[in-house]
PDB file of C-alpha atoms in Angstrom:
ATOM      1  CA  UNK A   1     -14.755 -18.147   3.239  1.00  0.00           C
ATOM      2  CA  UNK A   2     -17.969 -19.978   3.777  1.00  0.00           C
ATOM      3  CA  UNK A   3     -19.916 -17.524   2.051  1.00  0.00           C
ATOM      4  CA  UNK A   4     -17.517 -17.115  -0.868  1.00  0.00           C
ATOM      5  CA  UNK A   5     -17.502 -20.805  -1.450  1.00  0.00           C
ATOM      6  CA  UNK A   6     -21.182 -21.102  -1.186  1.00  0.00           C
ATOM      7  CA  UNK A   7     -21.167 -18.179  -3.715  1.00  0.00           C
ATOM      8  CA  UNK A   8     -19.236 -19.798  -6.496  1.00  0.00           C
ATOM      9  CA  UNK A   9     -20.821 -23.445  -5.637  1.00  0.00           C
ATOM     10  CA  UNK A  10     -17.847 -25.193  -4.867  1.00  0.00           C
ATOM     11  CA  UNK A  11     -16.736 -26.502  -1.389  1.00  0.00           C
ATOM     12  CA  UNK A  12     -15.045 -24.738   1.436  1.00  0.00           C
ATOM     13  CA  UNK A  13     -11.732 -27.282   0.693  1.00  0.00           C
ATOM     14  CA  UNK A  14     -12.022 -26.488  -2.988  1.00  0.00           C
ATOM     15  CA  UNK A  15     -12.017 -22.745  -2.184  1.00  0.00           C
ATOM     16  CA  UNK A  16      -8.744 -23.476   0.115  1.00  0.00           C
ATOM     17  CA  UNK A  17      -7.062 -25.264  -2.488  1.00  0.00           C
ATOM     18  CA  UNK A  18      -7.523 -22.425  -4.896  1.00  0.00           C
ATOM     19  CA  UNK A  19      -7.042 -19.664  -2.720  1.00  0.00           C
ATOM     20  CA  UNK A  20      -4.840 -20.739   0.259  1.00  0.00           C
ATOM     21  CA  UNK A  21      -5.957 -19.194   3.325  1.00  0.00           C
ATOM     22  CA  UNK A  22      -8.216 -16.451   3.659  1.00  0.00           C
ATOM     23  CA  UNK A  23      -5.469 -14.183   4.614  1.00  0.00           C
ATOM     24  CA  UNK A  24      -3.589 -15.066   1.077  1.00  0.00           C
ATOM     25  CA  UNK A  25      -6.545 -14.411  -0.271  1.00  0.00           C
ATOM     26  CA  UNK A  26      -7.378 -11.098   1.210  1.00  0.00           C
ATOM     27  CA  UNK A  27      -3.514 -10.099   0.289  1.00  0.00           C
ATOM     28  CA  UNK A  28      -3.717 -10.856  -3.207  1.00  0.00           C
ATOM     29  CA  UNK A  29      -7.542  -8.741  -3.626  1.00  0.00           C
ATOM     30  CA  UNK A  30      -5.334  -5.764  -1.510  1.00  0.00           C
ATOM     31  CA  UNK A  31      -2.378  -5.877  -3.777  1.00  0.00           C
ATOM     32  CA  UNK A  32      -4.772  -6.368  -7.036  1.00  0.00           C
ATOM     33  CA  UNK A  33      -6.564  -2.870  -5.866  1.00  0.00           C
ATOM     34  CA  UNK A  34      -2.806  -1.342  -4.500  1.00  0.00           C
ATOM     35  CA  UNK A  35      -1.467  -2.051  -8.042  1.00  0.00           C
ATOM     36  CA  UNK A  36      -4.223  -0.264  -9.732  1.00  0.00           C
ATOM     37  CA  UNK A  37      -3.676   2.876  -7.715  1.00  0.00           C
ATOM     38  CA  UNK A  38       0.154   2.926  -7.797  1.00  0.00           C
ATOM     39  CA  UNK A  39      -0.644   2.639 -11.921  1.00  0.00           C
ATOM     40  CA  UNK A  40      -3.042   5.339 -11.927  1.00  0.00           C
ATOM     41  CA  UNK A  41      -0.484   7.683  -9.983  1.00  0.00           C
ATOM     42  CA  UNK A  42       2.667   7.062 -11.866  1.00  0.00           C
ATOM     43  CA  UNK A  43       4.544  10.370 -12.158  1.00  0.00           C
ATOM     44  CA  UNK A  44       7.456   9.399 -13.984  1.00  0.00           C
ATOM     45  CA  UNK A  45       9.419  11.753 -16.162  1.00  0.00           C
ATOM     46  CA  UNK A  46       9.417  14.481 -13.227  1.00  0.00           C
ATOM     47  CA  UNK A  47      12.261  13.638 -10.590  1.00  0.00           C
ATOM     48  CA  UNK A  48      11.310  13.525  -7.037  1.00  0.00           C
ATOM     49  CA  UNK A  49       8.707  15.987  -7.184  1.00  0.00           C
ATOM     50  CA  UNK A  50       6.531  13.394  -9.302  1.00  0.00           C
ATOM     51  CA  UNK A  51       7.560  10.393  -6.980  1.00  0.00           C
ATOM     52  CA  UNK A  52       6.906  12.478  -3.918  1.00  0.00           C
ATOM     53  CA  UNK A  53       3.385  13.969  -6.061  1.00  0.00           C
ATOM     54  CA  UNK A  54       2.696  10.276  -6.853  1.00  0.00           C
ATOM     55  CA  UNK A  55       2.996   9.215  -2.858  1.00  0.00           C
ATOM     56  CA  UNK A  56       0.676  11.724  -2.213  1.00  0.00           C
ATOM     57  CA  UNK A  57      -1.806  10.797  -4.625  1.00  0.00           C
ATOM     58  CA  UNK A  58      -1.779   7.320  -3.723  1.00  0.00           C
ATOM     59  CA  UNK A  59      -2.254   8.032   0.028  1.00  0.00           C
ATOM     60  CA  UNK A  60      -5.051  10.044  -0.889  1.00  0.00           C
ATOM     61  CA  UNK A  61      -6.704   7.619  -2.891  1.00  0.00           C
ATOM     62  CA  UNK A  62      -6.516   4.759  -0.153  1.00  0.00           C
ATOM     63  CA  UNK A  63      -7.864   7.253   2.261  1.00  0.00           C
ATOM     64  CA  UNK A  64     -10.963   8.022   0.269  1.00  0.00           C
ATOM     65  CA  UNK A  65     -11.324   4.419  -0.706  1.00  0.00           C
ATOM     66  CA  UNK A  66     -14.537   3.429   1.722  1.00  0.00           C
ATOM     67  CA  UNK A  67     -14.561  -0.223   1.633  1.00  0.00           C
ATOM     68  CA  UNK A  68     -10.642   0.195   2.412  1.00  0.00           C
ATOM     69  CA  UNK A  69     -11.788   2.271   5.447  1.00  0.00           C
ATOM     70  CA  UNK A  70     -14.161  -0.297   6.400  1.00  0.00           C
ATOM     71  CA  UNK A  71     -11.973  -3.127   6.339  1.00  0.00           C
ATOM     72  CA  UNK A  72      -9.291  -1.009   8.403  1.00  0.00           C
ATOM     73  CA  UNK A  73     -11.925  -0.443  10.945  1.00  0.00           C
ATOM     74  CA  UNK A  74     -13.534  -3.718  10.885  1.00  0.00           C
ATOM     75  CA  UNK A  75     -10.162  -5.969  11.416  1.00  0.00           C
ATOM     76  CA  UNK A  76      -7.475  -3.407  12.562  1.00  0.00           C
ATOM     77  CA  UNK A  77      -4.882  -6.001  13.342  1.00  0.00           C
ATOM     78  CA  UNK A  78      -5.679  -8.149  10.347  1.00  0.00           C
ATOM     79  CA  UNK A  79      -5.364  -5.101   8.283  1.00  0.00           C
ATOM     80  CA  UNK A  80      -1.941  -4.080   9.434  1.00  0.00           C
ATOM     81  CA  UNK A  81      -0.478  -7.239   9.873  1.00  0.00           C
ATOM     82  CA  UNK A  82      -1.244  -8.018   5.959  1.00  0.00           C
ATOM     83  CA  UNK A  83      -0.254  -4.718   4.860  1.00  0.00           C
ATOM     84  CA  UNK A  84       2.613  -3.733   6.611  1.00  0.00           C
ATOM     85  CA  UNK A  85       4.734  -6.458   8.166  1.00  0.00           C
ATOM     86  CA  UNK A  86       7.437  -8.305   6.778  1.00  0.00           C
ATOM     87  CA  UNK A  87       5.294 -11.042   5.576  1.00  0.00           C
ATOM     88  CA  UNK A  88       3.440  -8.595   3.564  1.00  0.00           C
ATOM     89  CA  UNK A  89       2.977  -9.639   0.019  1.00  0.00           C
ATOM     90  CA  UNK A  90       1.265  -6.120  -0.364  1.00  0.00           C
ATOM     91  CA  UNK A  91       4.238  -4.148   1.170  1.00  0.00           C
ATOM     92  CA  UNK A  92       7.019  -5.948  -0.422  1.00  0.00           C
ATOM     93  CA  UNK A  93       5.334  -5.807  -3.972  1.00  0.00           C
ATOM     94  CA  UNK A  94       4.615  -1.921  -3.373  1.00  0.00           C
ATOM     95  CA  UNK A  95       8.392  -1.412  -2.208  1.00  0.00           C
ATOM     96  CA  UNK A  96       9.655  -2.960  -5.666  1.00  0.00           C
ATOM     97  CA  UNK A  97       7.091  -0.775  -7.410  1.00  0.00           C
ATOM     98  CA  UNK A  98       8.316   2.253  -5.919  1.00  0.00           C
ATOM     99  CA  UNK A  99      11.778   1.304  -6.110  1.00  0.00           C
ATOM    100  CA  UNK A 100      11.221   0.725 -10.332  1.00  0.00           C
ATOM    101  CA  UNK A 101       9.982   4.412 -10.073  1.00  0.00           C
ATOM    102  CA  UNK A 102      12.907   5.627  -8.229  1.00  0.00           C
ATOM    103  CA  UNK A 103      15.426   3.543 -10.504  1.00  0.00           C
ATOM    104  CA  UNK A 104      13.769   4.941 -14.044  1.00  0.00           C
ATOM    105  CA  UNK A 105      14.327   8.152 -12.477  1.00  0.00           C
ATOM    106  CA  UNK A 106      17.630   8.156 -11.469  1.00  0.00           C
ATOM    107  CA  UNK A 107      18.973   6.117 -14.157  1.00  0.00           C
ATOM    108  CA  UNK A 108      17.474   9.334 -16.615  1.00  0.00           C
ATOM    109  CA  UNK A 109      19.391  11.389 -14.379  1.00  0.00           C
ATOM    110  CA  UNK A 110      15.982  13.471 -12.686  1.00  0.00           C
ATOM    111  CA  UNK A 111      16.622  12.007  -9.598  1.00  0.00           C
ATOM    112  CA  UNK A 112      19.609  11.926  -7.633  1.00  0.00           C
ATOM    113  CA  UNK A 113      19.195   9.258  -4.384  1.00  0.00           C
ATOM    114  CA  UNK A 114      20.204  10.674  -1.179  1.00  0.00           C
ATOM    115  CA  UNK A 115      19.915   6.869  -0.003  1.00  0.00           C
ATOM    116  CA  UNK A 116      20.066   3.513  -1.761  1.00  0.00           C
ATOM    117  CA  UNK A 117      17.273   3.461  -3.584  1.00  0.00           C
ATOM    118  CA  UNK A 118      15.830   0.164  -2.292  1.00  0.00           C
ATOM    119  CA  UNK A 119      16.498   1.596   1.479  1.00  0.00           C
ATOM    120  CA  UNK A 120      14.681   5.084  -0.143  1.00  0.00           C
ATOM    121  CA  UNK A 121      12.183   3.212  -1.772  1.00  0.00           C
ATOM    122  CA  UNK A 122      11.020   1.370   1.681  1.00  0.00           C
ATOM    123  CA  UNK A 123      11.133   5.062   3.772  1.00  0.00           C
ATOM    124  CA  UNK A 124       8.726   6.121   0.996  1.00  0.00           C
ATOM    125  CA  UNK A 125       6.489   2.902   1.415  1.00  0.00           C
ATOM    126  CA  UNK A 126       6.536   3.268   5.099  1.00  0.00           C
ATOM    127  CA  UNK A 127       5.815   6.936   5.128  1.00  0.00           C
ATOM    128  CA  UNK A 128       2.777   6.454   3.369  1.00  0.00           C
ATOM    129  CA  UNK A 129       1.944   3.989   5.401  1.00  0.00           C
ATOM    130  CA  UNK A 130       2.202   6.385   8.378  1.00  0.00           C
ATOM    131  CA  UNK A 131      -0.436   8.236   6.730  1.00  0.00           C
ATOM    132  CA  UNK A 132      -3.008   6.176   5.580  1.00  0.00           C
ATOM    133  CA  UNK A 133      -2.830   3.871   8.972  1.00  0.00           C
ATOM    134  CA  UNK A 134      -2.802   7.101  11.090  1.00  0.00           C
ATOM    135  CA  UNK A 135      -6.332   6.376  12.882  1.00  0.00           C
ATOM    136  CA  UNK A 136      -5.658   2.708  13.535  1.00  0.00           C
ATOM    137  CA  UNK A 137      -1.880   3.513  15.156  1.00  0.00           C
ATOM    138  CA  UNK A 138      -2.611   6.791  16.657  1.00  0.00           C
ATOM    139  CA  UNK A 139      -6.561   7.411  16.582  1.00  0.00           C
ATOM    140  CA  UNK A 140      -5.533  10.704  14.276  1.00  0.00           C
ATOM    141  CA  UNK A 141      -7.367  11.471  11.318  1.00  0.00           C
ATOM    142  CA  UNK A 142      -5.146   9.954   7.757  1.00  0.00           C
ATOM    143  CA  UNK A 143      -3.977  12.973   6.144  1.00  0.00           C
ATOM    144  CA  UNK A 144      -2.219  12.521   2.614  1.00  0.00           C
ATOM    145  CA  UNK A 145      -0.988  15.884   2.314  1.00  0.00           C
ATOM    146  CA  UNK A 146       1.611  15.158   5.253  1.00  0.00           C
ATOM    147  CA  UNK A 147       2.622  12.127   3.451  1.00  0.00           C
ATOM    148  CA  UNK A 148       3.757  14.607   0.380  1.00  0.00           C
ATOM    149  CA  UNK A 149       5.333  16.924   2.191  1.00  0.00           C
ATOM    150  CA  UNK A 150       7.377  13.971   3.939  1.00  0.00           C
ATOM    151  CA  UNK A 151       8.130  12.548   0.571  1.00  0.00           C
ATOM    152  CA  UNK A 152       9.556  15.673  -0.952  1.00  0.00           C
ATOM    153  CA  UNK A 153      11.354  16.375   2.123  1.00  0.00           C
ATOM    154  CA  UNK A 154      13.167  12.984   1.570  1.00  0.00           C
ATOM    155  CA  UNK A 155      13.405  13.273  -2.134  1.00  0.00           C
ATOM    156  CA  UNK A 156      14.798  16.985  -2.115  1.00  0.00           C
ATOM    157  CA  UNK A 157      17.092  16.273   1.186  1.00  0.00           C
ATOM    158  CA  UNK A 158      15.673  19.319   2.463  1.00  0.00           C
TER     159      UNK A 158
END
């Protein structure tokens, strides 16, 4: 925050008034990136398969982001807290976006949700997170293809 305040030519107090805490600023930046990725991988109009492909593409894109991977390696506890906990604005907003996509597909008759749409959206986001943060959680390599398969299973009911 000190460096950013210096780059902007303002005091740290002013920067904190503008953006709140470092965690809040990081959350907003992470959400802006997440939202942009979600907007670019939307497969609306293709039912469950399209949504599963969107989840897989999202996970693949995030896993390929070197700045994101570096942040996760450098600050794994902070990253997981900002991205995956109940206080996470990134997670809640991501769930809202996925829920809107699911609702649109269900309303168009292209998706029969095996769960209430809100629950399915939460589950799909958690599945995606599981295969993004695998290295921080279990030490294994992140794997977007596993996220795609899991999402397809949830959305097809098989």
